[in-house]
Short mmCIF file of C-alpha atoms in Angstrom, two decimals:
data_model
loop_
_atom_site.label_atom_id
_atom_site.label_comp_id
_atom_site.label_asym_id
_atom_site.label_seq_id
_atom_site.Cartn_x
_atom_site.Cartn_y
_atom_site.Cartn_z
CA UNK A 1 -55.41 84.22 75.64
CA UNK A 2 -51.74 85.30 75.23
CA UNK A 3 -49.83 87.93 77.20
CA UNK A 4 -46.60 89.85 77.19
CA UNK A 5 -44.76 92.26 79.52
CA UNK A 6 -42.80 95.24 78.37
CA UNK A 7 -41.08 97.47 80.93
CA UNK A 8 -40.46 101.13 80.29
CA UNK A 9 -38.95 104.06 82.18
CA UNK A 10 -38.93 107.82 81.77
CA UNK A 11 -36.18 107.30 79.20
CA UNK A 12 -36.47 103.72 78.13
CA UNK A 13 -38.97 101.39 76.43
CA UNK A 14 -38.03 97.77 76.08
CA UNK A 15 -38.63 95.81 72.87
CA UNK A 16 -42.22 96.78 72.08
CA UNK A 17 -42.00 95.32 68.57
CA UNK A 18 -40.48 92.10 69.98
CA UNK A 19 -43.44 91.70 72.33
CA UNK A 20 -45.99 92.52 69.62
CA UNK A 21 -44.34 89.97 67.31
CA UNK A 22 -44.58 87.33 69.97
CA UNK A 23 -48.15 88.14 70.81
CA UNK A 24 -49.10 87.80 67.12
CA UNK A 25 -47.23 84.56 66.65
CA UNK A 26 -48.72 83.16 69.82
CA UNK A 27 -52.21 84.01 68.68
CA UNK A 28 -51.61 82.41 65.36
CA UNK A 29 -51.03 78.96 66.97
CA UNK A 30 -54.41 79.32 68.73
CA UNK A 31 -56.44 79.94 65.58
CA UNK A 32 -58.41 77.20 63.84
CA UNK A 33 -58.09 76.63 60.14
CA UNK A 34 -61.36 78.42 59.50
CA UNK A 35 -60.23 81.56 61.40
CA UNK A 36 -56.60 81.83 60.44
CA UNK A 37 -57.21 83.85 57.29
CA UNK A 38 -59.39 86.46 59.00
CA UNK A 39 -56.92 86.61 61.91
CA UNK A 40 -54.09 87.44 59.59
CA UNK A 41 -56.09 90.32 58.17
CA UNK A 42 -56.79 91.61 61.73
CA UNK A 43 -53.30 91.20 63.11
CA UNK A 44 -52.23 94.65 61.98
CA UNK A 45 -55.29 96.24 63.68
CA UNK A 46 -54.42 94.36 66.90
CA UNK A 47 -50.86 95.65 66.88
CA UNK A 48 -52.04 99.24 66.25
CA UNK A 49 -54.65 98.99 69.02
CA UNK A 50 -51.92 97.65 71.32
CA UNK A 51 -49.75 100.70 70.59
CA UNK A 52 -52.64 103.03 71.32
CA UNK A 53 -53.07 101.32 74.69
CA UNK A 54 -49.38 101.60 75.45
CA UNK A 55 -49.41 105.29 74.60
CA UNK A 56 -52.42 105.87 76.79
CA UNK A 57 -50.76 104.02 79.71
CA UNK A 58 -47.56 106.08 79.30
CA UNK A 59 -49.56 109.32 79.13
CA UNK A 60 -51.39 108.47 82.35
CA UNK A 61 -48.04 108.18 84.19
CA UNK A 62 -45.78 110.71 82.39
CA UNK A 63 -46.71 113.67 84.63
CA UNK A 64 -46.12 111.55 87.71
CA UNK A 65 -42.58 110.48 86.87
CA UNK A 66 -39.75 112.81 88.02
CA UNK A 67 -36.91 113.39 85.62
CA UNK A 68 -34.47 111.83 88.04
CA UNK A 69 -36.62 108.83 88.90
CA UNK A 70 -35.22 105.33 88.78
CA UNK A 71 -38.64 103.77 88.63
CA UNK A 72 -39.82 101.61 85.79
CA UNK A 73 -43.30 101.28 84.44
CA UNK A 74 -44.23 97.71 83.73
CA UNK A 75 -46.80 97.44 80.87
CA UNK A 76 -48.76 94.27 80.47
CA UNK A 77 -50.74 93.41 77.30
CA UNK A 78 -53.31 90.58 77.08
CA UNK A 79 -54.68 89.46 73.76
CA UNK A 80 -57.76 87.24 73.93
CA UNK A 81 -58.77 85.57 70.62
CA UNK A 82 -62.52 85.47 70.01
CA UNK A 83 -64.48 83.50 67.37
CA UNK A 84 -67.42 85.35 65.85
CA UNK A 85 -69.99 83.25 64.06
CA UNK A 86 -71.40 85.08 61.03
CA UNK A 87 -74.17 84.15 58.63
CA UNK A 88 -71.88 82.08 56.44
CA UNK A 89 -68.55 81.71 58.27
CA UNK A 90 -66.58 82.08 61.47
CA UNK A 91 -64.15 84.91 61.82
CA UNK A 92 -61.47 85.82 64.34
CA UNK A 93 -61.67 88.91 66.55
CA UNK A 94 -59.29 90.09 69.30
CA UNK A 95 -60.00 91.54 72.70
CA UNK A 96 -57.02 93.59 73.84
CA UNK A 97 -56.37 94.75 77.37
CA UNK A 98 -53.49 96.66 78.96
CA UNK A 99 -52.29 97.43 82.46
CA UNK A 100 -49.45 99.36 83.95
CA UNK A 101 -47.76 99.33 87.34
CA UNK A 102 -44.60 100.99 88.72
CA UNK A 103 -41.79 98.66 89.67
CA UNK A 104 -38.17 98.95 90.75
CA UNK A 105 -35.36 97.22 88.85
CA UNK A 106 -32.09 97.29 90.97
CA UNK A 107 -28.88 98.12 89.11
CA UNK A 108 -27.10 95.54 91.26
CA UNK A 109 -29.60 92.72 91.83
CA UNK A 110 -28.98 90.32 94.71
CA UNK A 111 -28.19 86.74 93.87
CA UNK A 112 -31.03 84.28 94.33
CA UNK A 113 -31.42 80.67 95.37
CA UNK A 114 -33.42 78.38 93.12
CA UNK A 115 -34.81 74.86 93.17
CA UNK A 116 -35.03 72.34 90.31
CA UNK A 117 -38.39 70.79 89.54
CA UNK A 118 -37.89 67.04 89.14
CA UNK A 119 -40.53 64.32 88.65
CA UNK A 120 -40.38 60.96 90.48
CA UNK A 121 -41.17 59.23 87.25
CA UNK A 122 -44.20 57.42 88.64
CA UNK A 123 -47.15 59.04 90.42
CA UNK A 124 -45.74 62.53 90.60
CA UNK A 125 -46.10 64.14 87.19
CA UNK A 126 -45.46 67.98 86.74
CA UNK A 127 -47.22 70.35 84.37
CA UNK A 128 -44.98 70.69 81.34
CA UNK A 129 -44.39 73.73 79.18
CA UNK A 130 -41.95 72.27 76.64
CA UNK A 131 -44.61 70.04 74.96
CA UNK A 132 -47.38 72.69 75.14
CA UNK A 133 -46.43 75.30 72.56
CA UNK A 134 -43.32 76.44 74.50
CA UNK A 135 -42.53 79.35 72.17
CA UNK A 136 -45.99 80.90 72.87
CA UNK A 137 -46.67 82.86 76.00
CA UNK A 138 -50.13 81.47 76.89
CA UNK A 139 -51.88 83.14 79.80
CA UNK A 140 -53.10 79.71 80.93
CA UNK A 141 -49.56 78.85 82.11
CA UNK A 142 -50.10 81.18 85.10
CA UNK A 143 -52.66 78.63 86.46
CA UNK A 144 -50.92 75.49 85.28
CA UNK A 145 -47.68 76.32 87.07
CA UNK A 146 -49.23 76.71 90.52
CA UNK A 147 -48.61 73.06 91.60
CA UNK A 148 -44.91 73.53 90.74
CA UNK A 149 -44.75 76.76 92.71
CA UNK A 150 -46.54 75.06 95.70
CA UNK A 151 -44.03 72.23 95.88
CA UNK A 152 -40.74 73.68 94.72
CA UNK A 153 -40.89 77.49 95.35
CA UNK A 154 -40.26 77.05 99.03
CA UNK A 155 -39.42 79.90 101.37
CA UNK A 156 -36.42 81.90 100.28
CA UNK A 157 -36.34 80.48 96.71
CA UNK A 158 -36.33 83.11 93.94
CA UNK A 159 -37.13 80.80 91.04
CA UNK A 160 -37.77 77.22 89.95
CA UNK A 161 -35.90 75.60 87.04
CA UNK A 162 -37.99 73.41 84.76
CA UNK A 163 -36.58 70.20 83.30
CA UNK A 164 -37.19 67.46 80.72
CA UNK A 165 -35.64 64.07 80.01
CA UNK A 166 -33.15 64.30 77.10
CA UNK A 167 -30.34 62.38 75.46
CA UNK A 168 -26.65 63.04 75.97
CA UNK A 169 -24.61 64.62 73.16
CA UNK A 170 -23.09 61.27 72.13
CA UNK A 171 -26.58 59.65 72.24
CA UNK A 172 -25.51 56.93 74.71
CA UNK A 173 -27.46 57.87 77.80
CA UNK A 174 -30.46 59.72 79.29
CA UNK A 175 -29.80 63.13 80.86
CA UNK A 176 -31.98 65.76 82.63
CA UNK A 177 -32.01 69.01 80.60
CA UNK A 178 -32.46 72.34 82.52
CA UNK A 179 -34.70 74.38 80.22
CA UNK A 180 -36.06 77.61 81.75
CA UNK A 181 -37.50 79.14 84.91
CA UNK A 182 -41.18 79.48 85.63
CA UNK A 183 -40.94 83.15 84.50
CA UNK A 184 -37.39 83.44 83.20
CA UNK A 185 -34.75 82.20 80.80
CA UNK A 186 -31.57 80.44 82.09
CA UNK A 187 -27.95 80.94 81.19
CA UNK A 188 -25.06 78.84 82.58
CA UNK A 189 -21.30 79.58 82.41
CA UNK A 190 -19.57 76.31 81.83
CA UNK A 191 -16.10 75.26 82.83
CA UNK A 192 -14.89 75.67 79.25
CA UNK A 193 -15.91 79.34 79.29
CA UNK A 194 -18.98 78.95 77.04
CA UNK A 195 -22.37 80.41 77.86
CA UNK A 196 -25.00 77.71 77.59
CA UNK A 197 -28.75 78.03 77.29
CA UNK A 198 -31.54 75.79 75.99
CA UNK A 199 -32.27 76.04 72.21
CA UNK A 200 -35.10 77.95 70.69
CA UNK A 201 -38.23 75.92 70.25
CA UNK A 202 -38.30 74.28 73.72
CA UNK A 203 -38.43 77.47 75.80
CA UNK A 204 -40.24 80.83 75.74
CA UNK A 205 -37.65 83.22 74.21
CA UNK A 206 -37.69 86.47 76.27
CA UNK A 207 -36.60 89.89 75.19
CA UNK A 208 -33.49 90.07 77.27
CA UNK A 209 -32.52 86.52 76.13
CA UNK A 210 -32.90 87.73 72.45
CA UNK A 211 -30.49 90.66 73.13
CA UNK A 212 -27.94 88.28 74.69
CA UNK A 213 -28.17 85.84 71.74
CA UNK A 214 -28.04 88.59 69.13
CA UNK A 215 -24.83 90.27 70.39
CA UNK A 216 -24.55 90.97 74.06
CA UNK A 217 -22.85 87.70 74.80
CA UNK A 218 -20.27 88.36 72.13
CA UNK A 219 -19.72 91.92 73.43
CA UNK A 220 -18.87 90.43 76.81
CA UNK A 221 -16.43 87.93 75.29
CA UNK A 222 -18.66 84.90 75.75
CA UNK A 223 -19.17 82.10 73.22
CA UNK A 224 -22.77 80.87 73.06
CA UNK A 225 -23.70 77.16 73.16
CA UNK A 226 -27.41 76.73 72.49
CA UNK A 227 -27.76 73.34 74.14
CA UNK A 228 -29.63 72.82 77.35
CA UNK A 229 -27.37 72.67 80.39
CA UNK A 230 -27.80 69.34 82.19
CA UNK A 231 -28.23 68.22 85.74
CA UNK A 232 -25.33 65.76 85.34
CA UNK A 233 -22.95 68.54 84.29
CA UNK A 234 -24.03 70.55 87.38
CA UNK A 235 -23.36 67.60 89.66
CA UNK A 236 -19.97 67.01 88.05
CA UNK A 237 -18.93 70.60 88.79
CA UNK A 238 -18.98 71.82 85.26
CA UNK A 239 -21.29 74.76 86.01
CA UNK A 240 -19.20 77.77 87.13
CA UNK A 241 -21.89 80.35 87.20
CA UNK A 242 -25.54 80.93 86.24
CA UNK A 243 -28.03 83.75 85.87
CA UNK A 244 -31.64 84.23 84.90
CA UNK A 245 -33.16 86.86 82.56
CA UNK A 246 -36.65 88.32 82.27
CA UNK A 247 -38.40 91.49 81.28
CA UNK A 248 -39.22 92.24 84.93
CA UNK A 249 -35.89 91.39 86.59
CA UNK A 250 -33.56 91.87 83.59
CA UNK A 251 -30.42 89.91 84.67
CA UNK A 252 -30.19 88.17 88.14
CA UNK A 253 -27.34 85.98 89.32
CA UNK A 254 -27.99 82.53 90.76
CA UNK A 255 -26.26 81.93 94.10
CA UNK A 256 -27.16 78.30 94.92
CA UNK A 257 -29.37 75.57 93.47
CA UNK A 258 -31.33 73.07 95.62
CA UNK A 259 -33.36 69.90 95.08
CA UNK A 260 -36.69 69.37 96.90
CA UNK A 261 -38.25 65.97 97.59
CA UNK A 262 -41.94 66.17 96.70
CA UNK A 263 -44.17 65.19 99.60
CA UNK A 264 -41.33 65.13 102.03
CA UNK A 265 -40.04 68.73 101.87
CA UNK A 266 -36.37 67.71 102.21
CA UNK A 267 -34.12 70.33 100.66
CA UNK A 268 -30.59 69.46 99.51
CA UNK A 269 -28.03 71.91 98.18
CA UNK A 270 -26.70 70.73 94.79
CA UNK A 271 -24.51 73.59 93.67
CA UNK A 272 -23.08 76.99 94.60
CA UNK A 273 -21.81 79.56 92.06
CA UNK A 274 -18.17 80.28 91.56
CA UNK A 275 -18.60 83.08 88.95
CA UNK A 276 -21.30 85.52 89.91
CA UNK A 277 -19.45 88.48 88.25
CA UNK A 278 -20.36 87.38 84.68
CA UNK A 279 -23.92 88.58 85.04
CA UNK A 280 -22.68 92.07 85.97
CA UNK A 281 -20.98 92.59 82.61
CA UNK A 282 -24.13 91.36 80.76
CA UNK A 283 -26.28 93.74 82.81
CA UNK A 284 -23.89 96.65 82.35
CA UNK A 285 -23.88 96.20 78.60
CA UNK A 286 -27.64 95.84 78.55
CA UNK A 287 -28.23 99.05 80.44
CA UNK A 288 -25.62 101.00 78.42
CA UNK A 289 -27.19 99.68 75.26
CA UNK A 290 -30.59 100.93 76.35
CA UNK A 291 -29.22 104.37 77.23
CA UNK A 292 -27.74 104.81 73.72
CA UNK A 293 -30.58 103.31 71.66
CA UNK A 294 -33.80 103.92 73.51
CA UNK A 295 -35.49 107.40 73.02
CA UNK A 296 -36.28 110.01 75.65
CA UNK A 297 -39.73 110.15 77.20
CA UNK A 298 -41.30 112.57 74.78
CA UNK A 299 -40.26 110.36 71.86
CA UNK A 300 -40.94 107.13 73.69
CA UNK A 301 -44.49 106.41 72.51
CA UNK A 302 -45.27 103.45 70.30
CA UNK A 303 -45.34 104.49 66.68
#
């Protein structure tokens, strides 16, 4: 199936339509030719059912949340496509499930250390997202990524950066592109002042990423460059700062980046940030934007 996470608070709900759009598009890529027409007819019903579930989850918590609470409610939706064989044809149905849990999102998140997942090019081959419908949030990725977590998410590491082999801008050499985290999007502040992130189509575009691309970066005086940051630029000192984004953690600065030798466990520091303050302006704008544009609790339901 496909899944999506949407955090809400007593006075915020984050990108419900964005998440429903992504769920719908992700389900479309899973449909067979014989089912796609019936699925398109049922997509509206799936969205409405999801909103009913969100409303019910909010109702179940609303009396427990104090007006001054800083807690967030993380709402998870899972759509599982089903094929139903009729007398004359096969149609698409959808099983929809929802879950909610209270979480804390710090206003000043601590910087994290990360590792970079690199293959050895021979016997050691990693699960890949970029060539497996990367724009779709498939629930199967939770299981497929476990070998990466076991090897690279060593003690004290807050995320793992995924990579692919690419071609340099001038087309003359092979480079290692840094694409995304296991559960996050990546942004890098380059030495020329640009904010670089991998292009759409090779990563899963998250909601916070979409806000940064659609205006938050410009509001913070940053020029976007939608090309994947590279390992060679990191080693040459062109990375000045980096942060990750996700629905759960919002905006988190990266302190240091390490490489790990598969099978040996050797950890080598590759880079340490020089510009951790940039993420703060992004986060500040993000939270102020939500205060202004997201409704109060009694108006917060999906509609």
